Tab-separated table of C-alpha atoms and ligand atoms in Angstrom:
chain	number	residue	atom	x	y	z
A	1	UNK	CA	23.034	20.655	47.505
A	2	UNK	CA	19.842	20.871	45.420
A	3	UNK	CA	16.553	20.691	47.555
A	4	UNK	CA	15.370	17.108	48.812
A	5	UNK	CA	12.398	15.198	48.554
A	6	UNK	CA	10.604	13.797	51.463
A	7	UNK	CA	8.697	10.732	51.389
A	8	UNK	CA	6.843	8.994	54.608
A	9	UNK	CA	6.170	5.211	54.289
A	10	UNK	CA	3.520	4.623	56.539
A	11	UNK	CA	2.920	0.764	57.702
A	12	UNK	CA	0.222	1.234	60.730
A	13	UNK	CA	1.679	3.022	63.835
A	14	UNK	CA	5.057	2.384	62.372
A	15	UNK	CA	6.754	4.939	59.596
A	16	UNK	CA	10.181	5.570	58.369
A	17	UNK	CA	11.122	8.458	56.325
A	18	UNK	CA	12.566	8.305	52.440
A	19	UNK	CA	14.653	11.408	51.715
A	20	UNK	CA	16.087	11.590	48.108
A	21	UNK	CA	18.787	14.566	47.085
A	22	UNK	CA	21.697	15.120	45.943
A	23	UNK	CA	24.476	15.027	48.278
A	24	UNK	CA	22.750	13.261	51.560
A	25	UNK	CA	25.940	11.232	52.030
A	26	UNK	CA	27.464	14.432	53.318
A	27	UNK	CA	24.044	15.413	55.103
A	28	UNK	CA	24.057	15.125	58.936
A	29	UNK	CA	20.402	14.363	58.380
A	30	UNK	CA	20.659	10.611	58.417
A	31	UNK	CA	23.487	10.052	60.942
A	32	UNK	CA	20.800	11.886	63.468
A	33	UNK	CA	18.202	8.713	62.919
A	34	UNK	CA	21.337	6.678	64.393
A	35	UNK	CA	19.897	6.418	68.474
A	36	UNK	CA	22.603	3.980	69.945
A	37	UNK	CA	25.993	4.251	71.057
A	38	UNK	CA	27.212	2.135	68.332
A	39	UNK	CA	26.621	2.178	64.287
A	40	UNK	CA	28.652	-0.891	62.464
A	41	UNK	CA	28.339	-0.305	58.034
A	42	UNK	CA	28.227	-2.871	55.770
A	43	UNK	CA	28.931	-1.835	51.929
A	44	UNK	CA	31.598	-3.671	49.559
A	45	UNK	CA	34.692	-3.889	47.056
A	46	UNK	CA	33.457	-1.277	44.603
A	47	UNK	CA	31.581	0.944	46.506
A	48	UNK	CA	33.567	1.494	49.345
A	49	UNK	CA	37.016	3.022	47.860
A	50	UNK	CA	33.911	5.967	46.499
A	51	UNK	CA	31.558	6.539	49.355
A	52	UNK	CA	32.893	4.498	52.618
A	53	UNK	CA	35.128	7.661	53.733
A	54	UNK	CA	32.219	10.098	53.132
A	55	UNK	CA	29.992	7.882	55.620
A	56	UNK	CA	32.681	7.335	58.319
A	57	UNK	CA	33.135	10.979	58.696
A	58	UNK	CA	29.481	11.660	59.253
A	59	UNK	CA	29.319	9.354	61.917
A	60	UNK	CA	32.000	11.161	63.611
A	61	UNK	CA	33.062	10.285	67.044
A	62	UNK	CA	29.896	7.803	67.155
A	63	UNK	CA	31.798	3.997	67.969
A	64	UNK	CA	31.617	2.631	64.853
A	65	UNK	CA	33.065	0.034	61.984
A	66	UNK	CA	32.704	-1.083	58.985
A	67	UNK	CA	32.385	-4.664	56.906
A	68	UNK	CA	33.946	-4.241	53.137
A	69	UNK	CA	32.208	-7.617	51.358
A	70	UNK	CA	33.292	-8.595	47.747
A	71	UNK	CA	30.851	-6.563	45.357
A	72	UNK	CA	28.586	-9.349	43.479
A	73	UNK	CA	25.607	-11.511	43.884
A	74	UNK	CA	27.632	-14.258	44.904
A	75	UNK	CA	28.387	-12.596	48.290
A	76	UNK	CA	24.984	-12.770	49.864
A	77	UNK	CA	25.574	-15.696	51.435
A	78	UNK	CA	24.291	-16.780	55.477
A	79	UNK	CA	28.695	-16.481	55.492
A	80	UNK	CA	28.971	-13.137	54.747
A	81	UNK	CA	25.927	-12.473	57.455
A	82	UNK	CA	27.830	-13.979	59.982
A	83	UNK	CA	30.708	-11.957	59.036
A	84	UNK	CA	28.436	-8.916	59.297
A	85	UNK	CA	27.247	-10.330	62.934
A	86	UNK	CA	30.814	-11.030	64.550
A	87	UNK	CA	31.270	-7.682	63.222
A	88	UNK	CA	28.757	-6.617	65.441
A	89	UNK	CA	29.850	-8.938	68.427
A	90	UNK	CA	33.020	-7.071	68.495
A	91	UNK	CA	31.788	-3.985	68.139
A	92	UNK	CA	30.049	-4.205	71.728
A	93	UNK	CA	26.679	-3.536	69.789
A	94	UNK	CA	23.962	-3.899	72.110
A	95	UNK	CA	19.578	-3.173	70.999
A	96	UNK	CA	20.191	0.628	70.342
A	97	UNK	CA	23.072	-0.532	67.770
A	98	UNK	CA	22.247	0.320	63.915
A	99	UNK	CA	23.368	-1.199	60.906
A	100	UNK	CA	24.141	0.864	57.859
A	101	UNK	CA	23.936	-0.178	54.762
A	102	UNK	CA	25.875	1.308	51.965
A	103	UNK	CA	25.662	-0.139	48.189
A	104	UNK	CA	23.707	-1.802	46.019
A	105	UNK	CA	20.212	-4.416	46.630
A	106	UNK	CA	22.958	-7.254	47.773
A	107	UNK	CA	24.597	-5.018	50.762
A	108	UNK	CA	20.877	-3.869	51.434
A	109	UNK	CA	19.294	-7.150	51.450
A	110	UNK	CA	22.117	-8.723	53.825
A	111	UNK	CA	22.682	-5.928	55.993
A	112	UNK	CA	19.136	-5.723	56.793
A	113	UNK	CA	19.073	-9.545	57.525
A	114	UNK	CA	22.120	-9.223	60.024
A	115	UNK	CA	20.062	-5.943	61.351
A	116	UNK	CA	17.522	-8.358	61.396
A	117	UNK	CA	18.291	-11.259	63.452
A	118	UNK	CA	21.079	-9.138	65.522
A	119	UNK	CA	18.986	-9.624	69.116
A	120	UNK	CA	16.212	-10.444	67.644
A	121	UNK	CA	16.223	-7.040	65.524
A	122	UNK	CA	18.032	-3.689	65.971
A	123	UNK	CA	17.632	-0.210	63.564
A	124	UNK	CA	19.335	-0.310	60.373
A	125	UNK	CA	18.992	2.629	57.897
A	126	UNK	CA	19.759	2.793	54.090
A	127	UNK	CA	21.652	4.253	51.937
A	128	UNK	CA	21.910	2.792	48.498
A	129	UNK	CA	23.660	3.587	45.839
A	130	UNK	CA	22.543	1.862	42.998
A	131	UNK	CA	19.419	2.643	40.966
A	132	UNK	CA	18.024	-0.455	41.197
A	133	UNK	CA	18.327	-0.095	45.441
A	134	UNK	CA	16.983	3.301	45.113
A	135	UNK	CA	13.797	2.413	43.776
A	136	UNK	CA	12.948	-0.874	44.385
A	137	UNK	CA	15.080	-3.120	47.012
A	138	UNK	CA	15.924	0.081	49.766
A	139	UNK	CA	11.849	0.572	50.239
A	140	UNK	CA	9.794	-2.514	51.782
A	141	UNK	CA	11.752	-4.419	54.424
A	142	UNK	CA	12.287	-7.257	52.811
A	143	UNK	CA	15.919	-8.804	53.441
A	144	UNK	CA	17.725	-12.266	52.738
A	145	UNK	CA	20.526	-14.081	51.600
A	146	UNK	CA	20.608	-16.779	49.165
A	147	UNK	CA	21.610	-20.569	49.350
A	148	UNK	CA	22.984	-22.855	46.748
A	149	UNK	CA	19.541	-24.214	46.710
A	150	UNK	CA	18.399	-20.672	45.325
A	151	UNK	CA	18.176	-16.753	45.658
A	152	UNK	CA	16.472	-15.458	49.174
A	153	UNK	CA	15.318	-18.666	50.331
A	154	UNK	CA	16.701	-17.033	53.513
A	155	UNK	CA	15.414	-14.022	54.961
A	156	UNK	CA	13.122	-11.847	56.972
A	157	UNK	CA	10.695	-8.744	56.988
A	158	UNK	CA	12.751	-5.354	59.030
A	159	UNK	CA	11.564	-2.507	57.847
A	160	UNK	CA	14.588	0.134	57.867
A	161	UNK	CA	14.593	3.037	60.375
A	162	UNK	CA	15.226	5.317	57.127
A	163	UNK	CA	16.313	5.594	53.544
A	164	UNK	CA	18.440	8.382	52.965
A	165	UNK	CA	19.108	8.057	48.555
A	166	UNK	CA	22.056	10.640	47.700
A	167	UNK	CA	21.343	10.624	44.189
A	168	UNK	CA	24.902	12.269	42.879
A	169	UNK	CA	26.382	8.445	43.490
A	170	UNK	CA	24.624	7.548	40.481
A	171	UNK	CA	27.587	9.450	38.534
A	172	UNK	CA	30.165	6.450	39.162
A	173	UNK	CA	27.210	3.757	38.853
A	174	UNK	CA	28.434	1.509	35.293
A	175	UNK	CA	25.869	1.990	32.141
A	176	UNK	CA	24.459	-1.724	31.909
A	177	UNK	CA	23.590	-1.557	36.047
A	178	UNK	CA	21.959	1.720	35.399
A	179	UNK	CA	19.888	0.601	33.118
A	180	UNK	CA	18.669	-1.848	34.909
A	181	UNK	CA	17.631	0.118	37.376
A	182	UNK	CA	15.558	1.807	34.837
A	183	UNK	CA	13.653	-1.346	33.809
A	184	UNK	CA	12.121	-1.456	37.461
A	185	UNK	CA	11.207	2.557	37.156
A	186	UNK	CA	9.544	1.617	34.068
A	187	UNK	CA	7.825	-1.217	35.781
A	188	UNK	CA	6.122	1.153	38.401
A	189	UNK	CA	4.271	3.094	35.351
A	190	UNK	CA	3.384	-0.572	33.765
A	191	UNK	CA	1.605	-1.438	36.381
A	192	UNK	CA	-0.288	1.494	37.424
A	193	UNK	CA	0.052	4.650	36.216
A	194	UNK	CA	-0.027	4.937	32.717
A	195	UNK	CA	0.572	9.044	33.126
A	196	UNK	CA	3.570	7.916	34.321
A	197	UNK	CA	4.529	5.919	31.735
A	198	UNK	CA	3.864	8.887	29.509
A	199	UNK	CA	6.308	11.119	31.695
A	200	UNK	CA	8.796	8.229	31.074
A	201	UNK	CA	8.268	8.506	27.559
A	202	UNK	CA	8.639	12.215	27.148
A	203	UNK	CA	12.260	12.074	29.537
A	204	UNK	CA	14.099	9.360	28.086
A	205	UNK	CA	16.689	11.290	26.876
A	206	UNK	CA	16.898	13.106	29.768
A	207	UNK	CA	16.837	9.915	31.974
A	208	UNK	CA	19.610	8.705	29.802
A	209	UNK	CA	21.676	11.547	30.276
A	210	UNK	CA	21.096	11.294	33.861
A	211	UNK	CA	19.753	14.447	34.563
A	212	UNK	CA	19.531	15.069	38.320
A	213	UNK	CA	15.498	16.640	38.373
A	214	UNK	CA	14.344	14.105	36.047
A	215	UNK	CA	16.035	11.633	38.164
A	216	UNK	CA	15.140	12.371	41.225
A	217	UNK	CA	11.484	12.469	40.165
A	218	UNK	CA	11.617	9.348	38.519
A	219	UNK	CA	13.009	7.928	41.874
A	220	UNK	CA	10.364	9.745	44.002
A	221	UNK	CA	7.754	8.651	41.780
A	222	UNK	CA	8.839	5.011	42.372
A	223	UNK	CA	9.750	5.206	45.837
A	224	UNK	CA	5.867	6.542	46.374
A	225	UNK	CA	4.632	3.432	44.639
A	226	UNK	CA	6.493	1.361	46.099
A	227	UNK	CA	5.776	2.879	49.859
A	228	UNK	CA	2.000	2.726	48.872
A	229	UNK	CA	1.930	-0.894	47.917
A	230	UNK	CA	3.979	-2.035	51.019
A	231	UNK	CA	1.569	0.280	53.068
A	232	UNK	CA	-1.481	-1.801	51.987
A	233	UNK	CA	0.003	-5.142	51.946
A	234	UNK	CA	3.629	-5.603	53.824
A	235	UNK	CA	3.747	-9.377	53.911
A	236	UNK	CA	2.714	-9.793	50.007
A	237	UNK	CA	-1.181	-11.406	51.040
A	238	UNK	CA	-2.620	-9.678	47.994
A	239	UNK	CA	-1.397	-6.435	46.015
A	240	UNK	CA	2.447	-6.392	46.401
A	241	UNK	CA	2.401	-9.422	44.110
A	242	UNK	CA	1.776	-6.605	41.632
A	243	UNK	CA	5.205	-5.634	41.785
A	244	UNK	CA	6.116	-8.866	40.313
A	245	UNK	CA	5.651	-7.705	37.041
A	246	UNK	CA	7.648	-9.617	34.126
A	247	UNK	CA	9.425	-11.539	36.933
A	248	UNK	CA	8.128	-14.688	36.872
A	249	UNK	CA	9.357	-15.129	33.398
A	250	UNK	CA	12.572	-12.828	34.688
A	251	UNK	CA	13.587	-15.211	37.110
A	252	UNK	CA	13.157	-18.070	35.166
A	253	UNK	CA	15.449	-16.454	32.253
A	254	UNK	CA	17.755	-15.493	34.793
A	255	UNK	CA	18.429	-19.226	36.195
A	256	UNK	CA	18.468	-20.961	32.672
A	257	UNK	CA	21.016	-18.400	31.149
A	258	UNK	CA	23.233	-18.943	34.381
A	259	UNK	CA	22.971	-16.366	37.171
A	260	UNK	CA	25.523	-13.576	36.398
A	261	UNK	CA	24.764	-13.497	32.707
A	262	UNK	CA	21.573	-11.487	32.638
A	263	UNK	CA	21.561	-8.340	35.167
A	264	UNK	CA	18.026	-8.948	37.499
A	265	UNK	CA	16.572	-5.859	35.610
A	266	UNK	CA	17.436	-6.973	32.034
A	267	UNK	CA	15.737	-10.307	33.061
A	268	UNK	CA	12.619	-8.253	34.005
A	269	UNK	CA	12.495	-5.732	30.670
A	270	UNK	CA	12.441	-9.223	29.065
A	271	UNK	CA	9.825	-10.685	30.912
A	272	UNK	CA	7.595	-7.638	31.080
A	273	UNK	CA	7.496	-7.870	27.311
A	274	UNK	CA	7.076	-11.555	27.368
A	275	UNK	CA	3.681	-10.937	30.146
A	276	UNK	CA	2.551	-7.963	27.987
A	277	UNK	CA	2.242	-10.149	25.058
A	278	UNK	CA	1.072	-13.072	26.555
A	279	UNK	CA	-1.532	-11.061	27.926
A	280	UNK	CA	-2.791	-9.569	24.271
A	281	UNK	CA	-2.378	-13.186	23.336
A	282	UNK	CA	-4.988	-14.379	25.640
A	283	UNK	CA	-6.994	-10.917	24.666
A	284	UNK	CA	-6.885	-9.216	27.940
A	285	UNK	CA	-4.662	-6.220	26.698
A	286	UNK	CA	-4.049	-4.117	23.587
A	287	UNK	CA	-0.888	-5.161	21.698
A	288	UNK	CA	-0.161	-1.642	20.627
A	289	UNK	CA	0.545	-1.310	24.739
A	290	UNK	CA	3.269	-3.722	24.155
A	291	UNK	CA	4.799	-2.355	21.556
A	292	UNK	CA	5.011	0.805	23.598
A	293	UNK	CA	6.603	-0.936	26.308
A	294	UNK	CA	9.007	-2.649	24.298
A	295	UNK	CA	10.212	0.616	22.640
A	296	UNK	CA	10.974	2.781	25.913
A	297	UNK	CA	12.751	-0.357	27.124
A	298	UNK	CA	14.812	-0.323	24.116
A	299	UNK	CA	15.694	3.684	24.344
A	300	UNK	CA	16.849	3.027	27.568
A	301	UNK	CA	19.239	0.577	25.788
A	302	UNK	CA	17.450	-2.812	27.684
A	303	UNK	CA	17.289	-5.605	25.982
A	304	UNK	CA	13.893	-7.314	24.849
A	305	UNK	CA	13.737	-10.322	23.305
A	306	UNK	CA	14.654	-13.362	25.288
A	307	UNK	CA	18.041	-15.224	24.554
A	308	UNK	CA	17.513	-18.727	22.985
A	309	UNK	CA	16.361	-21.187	25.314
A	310	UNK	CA	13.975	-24.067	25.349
A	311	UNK	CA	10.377	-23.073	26.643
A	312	UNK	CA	10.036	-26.158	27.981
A	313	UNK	CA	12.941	-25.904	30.060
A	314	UNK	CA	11.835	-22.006	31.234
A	315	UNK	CA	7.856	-23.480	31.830
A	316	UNK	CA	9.373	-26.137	34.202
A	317	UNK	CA	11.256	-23.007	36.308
A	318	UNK	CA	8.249	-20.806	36.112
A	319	UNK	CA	6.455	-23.894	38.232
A	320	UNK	CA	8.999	-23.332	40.819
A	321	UNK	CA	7.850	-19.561	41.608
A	322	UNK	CA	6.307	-18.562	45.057
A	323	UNK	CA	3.628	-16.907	43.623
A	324	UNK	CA	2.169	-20.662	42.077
A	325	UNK	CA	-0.843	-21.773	44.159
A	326	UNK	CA	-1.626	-25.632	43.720
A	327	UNK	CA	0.636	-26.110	41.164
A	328	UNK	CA	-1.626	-23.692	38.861
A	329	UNK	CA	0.449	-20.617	37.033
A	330	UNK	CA	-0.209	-17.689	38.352
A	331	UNK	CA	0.874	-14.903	36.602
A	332	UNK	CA	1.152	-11.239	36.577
A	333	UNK	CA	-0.232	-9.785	33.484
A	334	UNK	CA	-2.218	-6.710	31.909
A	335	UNK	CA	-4.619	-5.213	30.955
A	336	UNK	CA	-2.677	-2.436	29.411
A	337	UNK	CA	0.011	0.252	30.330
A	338	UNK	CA	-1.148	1.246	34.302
A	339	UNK	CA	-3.137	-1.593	34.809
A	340	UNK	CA	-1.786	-5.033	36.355
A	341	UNK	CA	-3.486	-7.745	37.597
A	342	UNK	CA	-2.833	-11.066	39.183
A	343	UNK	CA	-4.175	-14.279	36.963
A	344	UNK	CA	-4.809	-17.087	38.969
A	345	UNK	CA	-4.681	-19.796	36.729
A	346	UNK	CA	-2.865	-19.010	33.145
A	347	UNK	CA	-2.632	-21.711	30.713
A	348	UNK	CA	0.520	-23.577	29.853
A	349	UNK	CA	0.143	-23.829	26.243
A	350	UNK	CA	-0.377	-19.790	25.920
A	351	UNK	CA	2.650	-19.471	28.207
A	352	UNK	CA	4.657	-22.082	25.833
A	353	UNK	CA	3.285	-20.629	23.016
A	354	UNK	CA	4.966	-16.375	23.936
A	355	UNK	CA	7.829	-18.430	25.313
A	356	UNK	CA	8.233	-20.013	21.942
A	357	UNK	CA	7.825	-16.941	19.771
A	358	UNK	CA	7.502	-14.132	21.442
B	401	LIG	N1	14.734	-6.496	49.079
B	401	LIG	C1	14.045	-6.286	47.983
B	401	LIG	O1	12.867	-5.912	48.005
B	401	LIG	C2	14.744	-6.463	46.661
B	401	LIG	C3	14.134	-6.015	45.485
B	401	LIG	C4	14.845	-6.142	44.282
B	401	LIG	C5	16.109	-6.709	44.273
B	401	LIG	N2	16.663	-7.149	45.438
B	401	LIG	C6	18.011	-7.730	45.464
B	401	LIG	O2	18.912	-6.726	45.054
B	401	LIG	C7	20.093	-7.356	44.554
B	401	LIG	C8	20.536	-6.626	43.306
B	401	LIG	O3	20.857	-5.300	43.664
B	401	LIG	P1	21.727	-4.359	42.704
B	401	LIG	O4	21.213	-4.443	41.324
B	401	LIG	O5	21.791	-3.038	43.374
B	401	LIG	O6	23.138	-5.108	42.660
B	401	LIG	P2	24.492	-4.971	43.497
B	401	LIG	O7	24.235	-4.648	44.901
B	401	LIG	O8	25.266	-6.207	43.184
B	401	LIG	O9	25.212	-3.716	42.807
B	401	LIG	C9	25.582	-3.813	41.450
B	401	LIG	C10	27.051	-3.436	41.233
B	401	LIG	O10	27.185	-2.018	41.281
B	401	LIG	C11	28.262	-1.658	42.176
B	401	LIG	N3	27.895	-0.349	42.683
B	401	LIG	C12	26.920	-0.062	43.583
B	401	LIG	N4	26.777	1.265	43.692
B	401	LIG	C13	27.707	1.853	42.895
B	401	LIG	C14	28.031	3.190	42.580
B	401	LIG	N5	27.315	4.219	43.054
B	401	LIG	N6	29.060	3.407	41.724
B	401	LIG	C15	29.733	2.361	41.175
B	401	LIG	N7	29.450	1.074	41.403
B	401	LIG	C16	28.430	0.815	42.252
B	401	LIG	C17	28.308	-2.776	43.171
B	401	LIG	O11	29.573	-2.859	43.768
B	401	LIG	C18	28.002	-3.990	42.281
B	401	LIG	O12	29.185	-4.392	41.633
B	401	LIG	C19	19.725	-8.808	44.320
B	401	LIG	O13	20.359	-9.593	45.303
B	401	LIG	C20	18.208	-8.850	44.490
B	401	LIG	O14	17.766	-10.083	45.010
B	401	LIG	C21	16.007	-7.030	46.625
């Protein structure tokens, strides 16, 4: 096992460790953050014939079980919580119980909502193994499930006892997920740290390739940004709507096209174009940053340009986002590579008008 990285996200008098490395499913180091009597793990269809052995034998004689859910969005449903809690119930889990989640941002997100409202919250620790979970949904506390009225209308802040990211399951991870993983890495530099950025640049190819330093710096990199963010603003009052970036319009191309048919971080590479050029548009930003942007998305084989769809139609979903105050758009934009800012009250015709032809 190569040598891990050790990150501390620090939230007030609470912290939880990050470790990164290859080979920490094996590592004894994150069944000792376990302190109950009773450890129940949630992971699914895909990822459990790989790694669900690997974890059951590192809890050892610890009482423990585990919840297989169908792999896919669709399965982060308040069902499938319920599942996860009966689970739980039947396990004899009392406060000191831990939930462990092993997969992907869906097993994360409902595991830690389960972990969540479980007696009114018990430990839950993380072990993803999908790029996208490594950097981005394993880090922060936020959990959920989604309705049919829409994604993670449901959900709660529990921050994880640990993340423990074993980066050698990235080796069975499909091309198309990976690379959307990659599209949130690349959003970290985007939006503040143009060096960054420039590292990204110069290790494409080795990102590509999937070579294990370059990853795991990549990850750390993100995992620090990410734990720095959440450290200043938890509940998302102010700077963790930074993070946002190219999701507004994301989200909106996600639920026009049909969920399923754009991955979450293809939807974002698109929409981090489409807020990089609104923003030279409205001449807050540089275009040649966008054209930067748009080429490292494309060597990391991302797509962006938006599929055809009606801006109207993509406007009118954009009005649904959180983020709206008043009924005003508020949008993430730039001011160049590193340098994000919330603005408060964007135009509709300039947002029509990238929408239109980007
Ligand atoms: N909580 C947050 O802050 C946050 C942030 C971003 C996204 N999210 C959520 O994350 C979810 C998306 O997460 P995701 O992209 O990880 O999707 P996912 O969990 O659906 O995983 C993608 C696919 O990869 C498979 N897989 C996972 N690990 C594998 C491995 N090592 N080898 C082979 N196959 C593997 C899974 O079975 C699944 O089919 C969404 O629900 C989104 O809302 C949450």
């Amino acid at each position: 096992m190569s040598a891990s990285i050790d990150i501390d996200v620090a939230l007030g008098e609470r912290r939880y460790p990050i470790r990164i490395g290859a080979g920490l499913l094996d590592d004894g180091a994150w069944r000792a953050t376990l302190r109950g009597r009773h450890a129940l793990v949630v992971t699914d269809d895909r990822v459990a014939p790989l790694y669900l052995a690997r974890v059951r034998d590192a809890l050892g004689t610890l009482a423990h079980d585990a919840v297989v859910l169908p792999a896919g969005e669709s399965a982060k449903t308040l069902d499938n919580a319920a599942r996860v809690l009966d689970a739980l119930a039947r396990l004899g889990a009392s406060r000191d119980a831990a939930v462990v989640a092993l997969g992907g941002g869906v097993v994360g997100d409902l595991a830690g909502f389960a972990a969540a409202t479980w007696m009114r919250g018990i430990d839950f620790v993380q072990l993803p193994t999908t790029l996208l979970a490594m950097v981005d949904s394993s880090v922060g506390g936020k959990t959920g499930v989604n309705l049919a009225a829409g994604k993670n209308l449901v959900g709660a802040f529990h921050q994880p006892r640990a993340v423990f990211i074993d980066t050698a399951t990235l080796a069975t991870l499909p091309q198309r997920e990976y690379a959307a993983g990659l599209a949130e890495v690349v959003k970290y530099g985007a939006i503040g740290d143009a060096a960054f950025f420039a590292w990204l640049e110069a290790n494409a190819d080795a990102l590509n390739a999937r070579d294990e330093d370059a990853l795991a710096e990549a990850i750390a990199f993100s995992c620090r940004c990410k734990a720095g963010v959440v450290a200043r603003d938890e509940r998302e009052e102010g700077e963790r709507a930074l993070l946002n970036f190219g999701h507004t319009f994301g989200h909106a191309l996600e639920a026009e096209q049909g969920y399923g048919a754009l991955l979450h971080g293809e939807a974002v590479a698109i929409g981090m174009v489409l807020a990089a050029s609104l923003s030279s548009r409205l001449g807050r930003a540089p275009a040649e940053d966008t054209e930067r942007l748009l080429h490292l998305l494309s060597r990391f084989g991302l797509p962006v340009e938006p599929p055809r769809a009606e801006p109207d139609a993509l406007l009118a979903r954009m009005r649904l986002d959180k983020k709206n105050v008043s009924g005003r758009l508020r949008l993430i934009l730039w001011r160049g590579i590193g340098n994000a800012e919330i603005v408060p009250d964007v135009d509709d015709a300039a947002v029509r008008g990238v929408l239109a032809a980007p």
